[in-house]
Short mmCIF file of C-alpha atoms in Angstrom, two decimals:
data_model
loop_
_atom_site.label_atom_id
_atom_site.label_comp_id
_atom_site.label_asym_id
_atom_site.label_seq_id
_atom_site.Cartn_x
_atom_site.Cartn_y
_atom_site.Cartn_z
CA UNK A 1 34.69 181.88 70.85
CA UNK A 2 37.29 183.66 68.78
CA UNK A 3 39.45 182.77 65.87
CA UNK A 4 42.10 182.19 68.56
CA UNK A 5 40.43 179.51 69.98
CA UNK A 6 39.29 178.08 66.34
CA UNK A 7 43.19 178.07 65.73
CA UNK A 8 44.61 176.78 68.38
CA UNK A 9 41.90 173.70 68.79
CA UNK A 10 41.27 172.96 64.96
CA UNK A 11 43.98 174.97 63.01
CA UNK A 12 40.89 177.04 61.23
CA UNK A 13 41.56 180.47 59.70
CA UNK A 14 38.67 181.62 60.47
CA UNK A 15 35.08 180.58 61.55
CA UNK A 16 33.56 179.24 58.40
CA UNK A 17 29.58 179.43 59.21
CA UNK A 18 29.83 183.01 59.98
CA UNK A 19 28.61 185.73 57.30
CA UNK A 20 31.85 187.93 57.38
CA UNK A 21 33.96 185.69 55.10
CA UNK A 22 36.72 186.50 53.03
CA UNK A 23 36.04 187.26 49.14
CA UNK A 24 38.00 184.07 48.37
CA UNK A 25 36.06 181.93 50.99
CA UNK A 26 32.91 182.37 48.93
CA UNK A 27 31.28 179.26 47.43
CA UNK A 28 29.76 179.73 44.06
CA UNK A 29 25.96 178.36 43.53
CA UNK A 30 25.88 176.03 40.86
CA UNK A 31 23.50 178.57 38.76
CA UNK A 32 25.66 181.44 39.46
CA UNK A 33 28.30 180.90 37.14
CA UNK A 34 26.48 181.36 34.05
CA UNK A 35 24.26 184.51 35.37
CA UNK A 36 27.83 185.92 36.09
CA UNK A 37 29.32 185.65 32.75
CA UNK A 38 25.86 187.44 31.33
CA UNK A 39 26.13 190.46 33.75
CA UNK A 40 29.38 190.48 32.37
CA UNK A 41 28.14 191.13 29.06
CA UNK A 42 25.50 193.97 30.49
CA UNK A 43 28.11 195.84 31.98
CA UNK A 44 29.19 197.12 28.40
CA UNK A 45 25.37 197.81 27.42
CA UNK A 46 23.77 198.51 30.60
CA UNK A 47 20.07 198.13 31.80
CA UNK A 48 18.95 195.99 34.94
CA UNK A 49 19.49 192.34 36.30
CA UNK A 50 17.62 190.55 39.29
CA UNK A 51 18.29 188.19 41.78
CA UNK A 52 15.52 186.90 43.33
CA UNK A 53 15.15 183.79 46.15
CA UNK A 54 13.80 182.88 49.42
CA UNK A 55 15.43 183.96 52.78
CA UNK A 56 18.57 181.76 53.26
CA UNK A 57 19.18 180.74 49.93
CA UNK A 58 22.09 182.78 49.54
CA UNK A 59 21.20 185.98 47.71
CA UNK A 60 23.17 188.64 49.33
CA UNK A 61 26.23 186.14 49.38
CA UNK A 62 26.14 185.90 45.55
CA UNK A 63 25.53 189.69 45.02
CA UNK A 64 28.92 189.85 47.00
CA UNK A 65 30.39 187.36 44.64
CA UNK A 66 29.38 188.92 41.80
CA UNK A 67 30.14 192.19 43.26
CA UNK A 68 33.91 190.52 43.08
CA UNK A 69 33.80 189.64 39.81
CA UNK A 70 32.77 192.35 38.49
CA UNK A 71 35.19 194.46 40.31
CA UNK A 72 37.79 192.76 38.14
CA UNK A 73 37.05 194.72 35.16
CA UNK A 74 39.32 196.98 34.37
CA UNK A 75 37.73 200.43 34.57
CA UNK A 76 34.45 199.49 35.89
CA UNK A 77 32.63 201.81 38.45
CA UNK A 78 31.00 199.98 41.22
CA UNK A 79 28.48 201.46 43.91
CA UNK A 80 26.79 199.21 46.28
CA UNK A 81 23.27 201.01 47.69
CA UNK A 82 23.43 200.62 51.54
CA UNK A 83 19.98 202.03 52.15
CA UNK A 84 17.68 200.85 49.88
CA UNK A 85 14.67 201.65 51.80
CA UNK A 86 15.35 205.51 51.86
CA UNK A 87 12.82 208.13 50.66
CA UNK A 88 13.52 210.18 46.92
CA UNK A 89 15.64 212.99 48.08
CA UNK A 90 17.74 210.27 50.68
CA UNK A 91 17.75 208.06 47.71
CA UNK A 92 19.63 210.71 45.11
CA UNK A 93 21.79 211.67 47.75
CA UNK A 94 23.53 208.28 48.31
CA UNK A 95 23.51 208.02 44.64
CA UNK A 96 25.61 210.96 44.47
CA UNK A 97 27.85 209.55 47.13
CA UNK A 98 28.20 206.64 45.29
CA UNK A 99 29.04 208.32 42.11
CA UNK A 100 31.21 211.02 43.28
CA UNK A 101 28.36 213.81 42.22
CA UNK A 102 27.63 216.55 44.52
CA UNK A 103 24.03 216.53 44.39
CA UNK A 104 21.15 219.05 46.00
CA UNK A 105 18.65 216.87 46.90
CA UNK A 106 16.20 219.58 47.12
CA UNK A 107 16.97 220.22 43.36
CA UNK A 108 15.95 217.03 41.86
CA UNK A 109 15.77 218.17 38.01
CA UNK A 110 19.40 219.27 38.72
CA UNK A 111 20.89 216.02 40.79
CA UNK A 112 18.95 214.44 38.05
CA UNK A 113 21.03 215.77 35.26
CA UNK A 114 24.25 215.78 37.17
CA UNK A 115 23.92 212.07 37.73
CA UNK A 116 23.59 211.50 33.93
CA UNK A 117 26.11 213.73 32.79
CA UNK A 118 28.95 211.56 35.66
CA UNK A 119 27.65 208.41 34.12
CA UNK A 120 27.86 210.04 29.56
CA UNK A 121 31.03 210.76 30.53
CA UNK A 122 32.12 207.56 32.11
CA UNK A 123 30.39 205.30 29.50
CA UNK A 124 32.46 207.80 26.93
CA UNK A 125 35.79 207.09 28.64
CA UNK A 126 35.67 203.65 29.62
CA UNK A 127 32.78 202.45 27.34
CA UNK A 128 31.65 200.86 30.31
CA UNK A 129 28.55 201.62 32.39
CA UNK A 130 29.00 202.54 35.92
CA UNK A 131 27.26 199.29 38.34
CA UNK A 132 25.18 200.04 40.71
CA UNK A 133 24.13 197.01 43.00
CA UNK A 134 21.20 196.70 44.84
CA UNK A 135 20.31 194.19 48.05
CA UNK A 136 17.20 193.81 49.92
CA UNK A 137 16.27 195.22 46.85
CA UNK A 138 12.32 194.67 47.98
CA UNK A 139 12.52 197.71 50.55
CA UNK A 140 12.80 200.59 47.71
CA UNK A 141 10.20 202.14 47.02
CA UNK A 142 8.24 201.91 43.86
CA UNK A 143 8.76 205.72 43.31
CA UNK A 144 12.52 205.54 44.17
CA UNK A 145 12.64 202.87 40.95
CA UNK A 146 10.65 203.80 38.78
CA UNK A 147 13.26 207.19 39.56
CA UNK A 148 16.08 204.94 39.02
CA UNK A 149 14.61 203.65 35.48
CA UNK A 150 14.36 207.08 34.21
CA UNK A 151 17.39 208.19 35.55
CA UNK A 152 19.53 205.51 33.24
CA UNK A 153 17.66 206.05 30.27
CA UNK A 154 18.73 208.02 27.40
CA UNK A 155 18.06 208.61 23.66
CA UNK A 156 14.30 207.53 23.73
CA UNK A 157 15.09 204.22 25.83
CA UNK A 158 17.80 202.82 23.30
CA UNK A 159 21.01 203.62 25.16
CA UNK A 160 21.46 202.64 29.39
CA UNK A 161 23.58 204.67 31.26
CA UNK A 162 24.06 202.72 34.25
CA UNK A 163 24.05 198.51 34.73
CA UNK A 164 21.40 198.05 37.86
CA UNK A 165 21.29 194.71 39.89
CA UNK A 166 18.13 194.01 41.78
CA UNK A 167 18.90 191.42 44.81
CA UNK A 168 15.66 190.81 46.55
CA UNK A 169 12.99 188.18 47.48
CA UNK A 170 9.90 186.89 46.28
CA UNK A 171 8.03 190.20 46.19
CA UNK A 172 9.77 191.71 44.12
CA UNK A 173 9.10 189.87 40.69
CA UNK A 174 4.99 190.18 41.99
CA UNK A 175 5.97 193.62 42.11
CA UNK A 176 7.21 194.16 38.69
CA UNK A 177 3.82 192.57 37.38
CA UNK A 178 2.45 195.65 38.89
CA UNK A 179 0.62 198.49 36.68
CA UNK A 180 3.32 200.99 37.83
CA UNK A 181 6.23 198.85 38.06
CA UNK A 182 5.24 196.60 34.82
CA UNK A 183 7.85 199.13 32.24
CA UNK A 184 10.75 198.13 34.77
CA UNK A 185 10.28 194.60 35.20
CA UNK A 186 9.84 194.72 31.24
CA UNK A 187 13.40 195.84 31.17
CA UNK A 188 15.13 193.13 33.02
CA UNK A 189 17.62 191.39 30.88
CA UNK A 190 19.27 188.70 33.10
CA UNK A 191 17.56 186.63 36.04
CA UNK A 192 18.66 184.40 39.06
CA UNK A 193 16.18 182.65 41.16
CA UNK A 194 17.92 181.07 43.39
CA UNK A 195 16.45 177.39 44.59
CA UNK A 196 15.65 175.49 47.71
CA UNK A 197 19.43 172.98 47.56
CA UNK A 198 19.69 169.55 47.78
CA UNK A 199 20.91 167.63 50.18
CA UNK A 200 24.34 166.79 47.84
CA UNK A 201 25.01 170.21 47.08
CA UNK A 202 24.78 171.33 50.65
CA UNK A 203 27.29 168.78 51.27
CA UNK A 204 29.20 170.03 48.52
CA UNK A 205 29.02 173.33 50.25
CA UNK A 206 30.28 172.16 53.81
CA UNK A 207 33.06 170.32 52.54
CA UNK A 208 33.99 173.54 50.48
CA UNK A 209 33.64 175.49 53.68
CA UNK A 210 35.98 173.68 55.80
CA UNK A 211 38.52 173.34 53.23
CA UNK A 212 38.40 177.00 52.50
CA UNK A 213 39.14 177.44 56.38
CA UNK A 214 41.82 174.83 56.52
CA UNK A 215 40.29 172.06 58.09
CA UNK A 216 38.32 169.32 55.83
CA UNK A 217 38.07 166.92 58.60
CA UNK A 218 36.14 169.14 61.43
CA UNK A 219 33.17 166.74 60.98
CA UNK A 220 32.38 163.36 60.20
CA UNK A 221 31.32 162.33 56.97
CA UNK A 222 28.10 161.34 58.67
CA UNK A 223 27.49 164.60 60.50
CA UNK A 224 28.18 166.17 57.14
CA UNK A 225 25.40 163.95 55.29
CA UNK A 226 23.06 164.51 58.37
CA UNK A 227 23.41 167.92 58.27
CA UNK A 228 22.40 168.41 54.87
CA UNK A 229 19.80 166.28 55.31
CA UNK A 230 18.32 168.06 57.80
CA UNK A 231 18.63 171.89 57.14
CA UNK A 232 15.53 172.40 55.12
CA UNK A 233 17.35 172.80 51.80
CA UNK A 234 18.09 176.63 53.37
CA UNK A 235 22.48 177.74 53.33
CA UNK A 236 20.87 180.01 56.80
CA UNK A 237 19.76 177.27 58.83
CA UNK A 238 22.75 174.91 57.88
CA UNK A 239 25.21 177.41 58.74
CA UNK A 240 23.34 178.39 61.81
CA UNK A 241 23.04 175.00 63.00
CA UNK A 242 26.99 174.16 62.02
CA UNK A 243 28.04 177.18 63.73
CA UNK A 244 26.29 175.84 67.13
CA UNK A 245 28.06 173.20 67.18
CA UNK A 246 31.31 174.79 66.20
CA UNK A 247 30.92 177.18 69.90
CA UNK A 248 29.57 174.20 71.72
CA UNK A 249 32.39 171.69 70.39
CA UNK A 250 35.32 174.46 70.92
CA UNK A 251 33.61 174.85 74.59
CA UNK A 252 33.84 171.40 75.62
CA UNK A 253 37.89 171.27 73.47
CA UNK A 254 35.98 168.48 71.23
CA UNK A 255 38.75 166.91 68.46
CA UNK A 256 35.97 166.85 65.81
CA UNK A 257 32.68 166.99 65.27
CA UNK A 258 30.26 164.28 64.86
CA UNK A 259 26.73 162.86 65.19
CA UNK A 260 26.60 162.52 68.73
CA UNK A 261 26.83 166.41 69.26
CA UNK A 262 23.91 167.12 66.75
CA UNK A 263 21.38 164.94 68.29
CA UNK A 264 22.73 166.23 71.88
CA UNK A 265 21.72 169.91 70.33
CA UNK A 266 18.83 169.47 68.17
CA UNK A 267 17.05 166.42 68.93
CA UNK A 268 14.13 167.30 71.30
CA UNK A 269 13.64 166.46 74.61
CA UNK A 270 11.02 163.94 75.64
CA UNK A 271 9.04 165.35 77.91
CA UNK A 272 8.21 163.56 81.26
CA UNK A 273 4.79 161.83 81.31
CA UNK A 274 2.36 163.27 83.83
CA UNK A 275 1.56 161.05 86.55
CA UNK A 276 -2.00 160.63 87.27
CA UNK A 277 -3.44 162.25 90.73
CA UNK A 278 -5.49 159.69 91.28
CA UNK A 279 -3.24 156.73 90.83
#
């Protein structure tokens, strides 16, 4: 299926259960908002933020919305970490990358000092601190972090040079009650665990998502509530499920969505009952 086919049969810009959507397409969780307008805030003083939630529930989609808003700030520095599960000398490298540093990673004392002087001199300029942002946040490595803590640190631990967000799951807040982790999760000045969604605010998020693409009425109001219903409060498995029936309705030139495709596709199958040898 292409967006060819989506256009011609439904008039959609684009597929709307897919992950690569456009900046604008992105639908805001309802506890988002206000963990937005606080990161906000850290940007001028720095220090670290965390995002933390079960697989599905959206993380890496609000880091990417937040990553947006940010990015609106006049000034502001953004890196986004694309390897977070590299080793130390890996680790500074892509930090120089990020920061436009040329860094020896051999020479850690001196990409450690050339990293802090880049990030003085922005916070001097733009009395801003540079953003770094971090997903699957749970593969670095407790040395890489607690690397990362000293590295933004200055003047005894009361000034930040850098604005860190953590995007991860579930480990990682059991990993910042840790003994050797414990002074960075002590540091964390805004949180977002994201929660399991209710069946109303998936709905919310369908009809959001087919608006977005330019077609509200691709499903039934009852597919829509079933749907919901039946996605295990998890944004993964409702788009994956949506998006099945999106290839198999385009297949088959379907005008719409409905119920009758979903329990076609997902109900199961009663099996045959085995007929006795003997009988």
């Amino acid at each position: 299926m292409t967006d060819v086919n989506l256009r011609a049969l439904y008039g959609l810009k684009y597929n709307p259960f897919l992950p690569n959507l456009p900046a604008d397409a992105l639908w805001v969780l309802p506890e988002a908002e206000r963990f937005a307008q606080r990161v906000q805030t850290l940007a001028l003083q720095g220090g670290f933020a965390l995002i933390t939630g079960d697989p599905g529930q959206g993380k890496s989609k609000t880091l990417q919305w937040i990553a947006q808003h940010i990015s609106r700030i006049p000034d502001v520095s953004v890196g986004v970490m694309e390897r977070p599960q590299s080793k130390p000398a890996d680790f500074y490298r892509e930090l120089g990358e990020l920061f436009g540093v040329s860094l020896t990673p051999l020479n850690r004392y001196g990409s450690f000092k050339a990293l802090r002087a880049r990030w003085k001199a922005h916070c001097q300029s733009t009395l801003l601190r540079p953003v770094l942002l971090i997903d699957e946040a749970q593969e670095v490595s407790s040395l890489c972090l607690t690397e990362l803590r000293l590295l933004q640190s200055a003047s005894f631990d009361s000034e930040s040079l850098l604005f860190t967000i953590l995007c991860g799951d579930g480990r990682l807040p059991d990993r910042f009650r840790t003994p050797e982790l414990l002074p960075l999760g002590s540091r964390i000045r805004a949180r977002l665990q994201l929660m399991p969604l209710t069946p109303e605010q998936l709905q919310n998020y369908l009809a959001f998502a087919l608006e977005q693409a330019g077609y509200l009425q691709l499903m039934t109001p009852e597919l829509i509530q079933t749907l919901a219903a039946h996605s295990l409060n998890n944004l993964r498995v409702l788009n994956h499920m949506a998006a099945e029936m999106l290839d198999a309705a385009t297949e088959r030139n379907l005008p719409r969505l409905d119920e009758s495709l979903y329990f076609e596709l997902f109900s199961p199958t009663p099996s045959k009952p085995r007929r006795n040898k003997g009988a």
